C-alpha cells in the first residue's frame, strides 16, 4: 500500500494513522528506536520542526520507508500543495 504525503500535515496524519494501526502508543513507538514520547508527538502534530533523523527513526519503528518520486504536476497548478 502506498501512502502519499504532500504536506507536513499529511505526513503527520500518515504517521499517526500507521502508529494507531499498529496499536502502539507514542511511548511504545518511540522506545523501539530511542525517541522520546514528545518527539513522536511532535512528528504526529507538526513534523516541520522535527529533524530528519527523528523522522527516519519513527519510520523505522512503524515499518515504513520514504520513497521519493517526481511530482508530475506543474508548479503553477492550483492543486499543487503549498509549503
Short mmCIF file of C-alpha atoms in Angstrom, two decimals:
data_model
loop_
_atom_site.label_atom_id
_atom_site.label_comp_id
_atom_site.label_asym_id
_atom_site.label_seq_id
_atom_site.Cartn_x
_atom_site.Cartn_y
_atom_site.Cartn_z
CA UNK A 1 0.00 0.00 0.00
CA UNK A 2 1.34 3.41 -0.96
CA UNK A 3 0.68 6.40 1.27
CA UNK A 4 1.11 9.92 -0.09
CA UNK A 5 2.09 12.94 1.96
CA UNK A 6 2.47 16.20 0.07
CA UNK A 7 2.47 18.48 3.12
CA UNK A 8 3.76 18.31 6.70
CA UNK A 9 0.17 17.96 7.91
CA UNK A 10 -0.43 14.99 5.63
CA UNK A 11 2.83 13.39 6.79
CA UNK A 12 1.74 13.83 10.41
CA UNK A 13 -1.60 12.15 9.68
CA UNK A 14 0.09 9.22 7.92
CA UNK A 15 2.49 8.69 10.82
CA UNK A 16 -0.27 8.83 13.41
CA UNK A 17 -2.55 6.56 11.41
CA UNK A 18 0.16 3.96 10.93
CA UNK A 19 1.05 4.01 14.65
CA UNK A 20 -2.58 3.57 15.65
CA UNK A 21 -3.00 0.73 13.12
CA UNK A 22 -0.03 -0.98 14.76
CA UNK A 23 -1.75 -0.50 18.14
CA UNK A 24 1.25 1.33 19.59
CA UNK A 25 1.25 4.25 21.98
CA UNK A 26 3.57 7.15 21.20
CA UNK A 27 5.82 5.98 24.03
CA UNK A 28 5.94 2.41 22.69
CA UNK A 29 6.73 3.53 19.15
CA UNK A 30 9.44 5.86 20.39
CA UNK A 31 11.03 3.31 22.68
CA UNK A 32 11.54 0.93 19.75
CA UNK A 33 14.02 3.39 18.22
CA UNK A 34 15.20 5.61 21.06
CA UNK A 35 12.80 8.52 20.64
CA UNK A 36 11.02 10.29 23.47
CA UNK A 37 7.22 10.32 23.51
CA UNK A 38 7.26 14.09 23.00
CA UNK A 39 9.33 13.66 19.82
CA UNK A 40 6.80 11.18 18.42
CA UNK A 41 4.03 13.62 19.36
CA UNK A 42 5.80 16.45 17.52
CA UNK A 43 6.19 14.32 14.41
CA UNK A 44 2.48 13.47 14.54
CA UNK A 45 1.28 17.04 15.03
CA UNK A 46 3.73 19.33 13.23
CA UNK A 47 6.71 17.50 11.71
CA UNK A 48 8.05 20.67 10.08
CA UNK A 49 10.17 21.40 13.17
CA UNK A 50 11.49 17.86 13.60
CA UNK A 51 14.83 16.51 12.47
CA UNK A 52 15.20 14.20 9.50
CA UNK A 53 16.95 11.71 11.80
CA UNK A 54 13.92 11.60 14.11
CA UNK A 55 11.61 11.10 11.14
CA UNK A 56 13.69 8.17 9.90
CA UNK A 57 13.71 6.61 13.35
CA UNK A 58 9.93 6.81 13.60
CA UNK A 59 9.54 5.47 10.07
CA UNK A 60 11.66 2.50 11.14
CA UNK A 61 9.57 1.91 14.27
CA UNK A 62 6.42 1.94 12.13
CA UNK A 63 7.95 -0.30 9.46
CA UNK A 64 7.68 2.42 6.83
CA UNK A 65 10.21 3.74 4.34
CA UNK A 66 10.50 7.00 2.49
CA UNK A 67 10.14 6.86 -1.30
CA UNK A 68 10.73 9.96 -3.39
CA UNK A 69 9.23 10.28 -6.84
CA UNK A 70 8.89 13.14 -9.29
CA UNK A 71 5.83 15.33 -8.92
CA UNK A 72 4.30 15.47 -12.38
CA UNK A 73 2.03 18.44 -11.59
CA UNK A 74 3.18 21.81 -12.99
CA UNK A 75 4.48 24.24 -10.37
CA UNK A 76 1.69 26.74 -11.11
CA UNK A 77 -1.05 24.08 -10.78
CA UNK A 78 -3.63 25.27 -8.19
CA UNK A 79 -3.85 21.67 -6.93
CA UNK A 80 -0.13 21.65 -6.04
CA UNK A 81 0.41 21.73 -2.26
CA UNK A 82 1.89 24.85 -0.74
CA UNK A 83 4.64 24.60 1.83
#
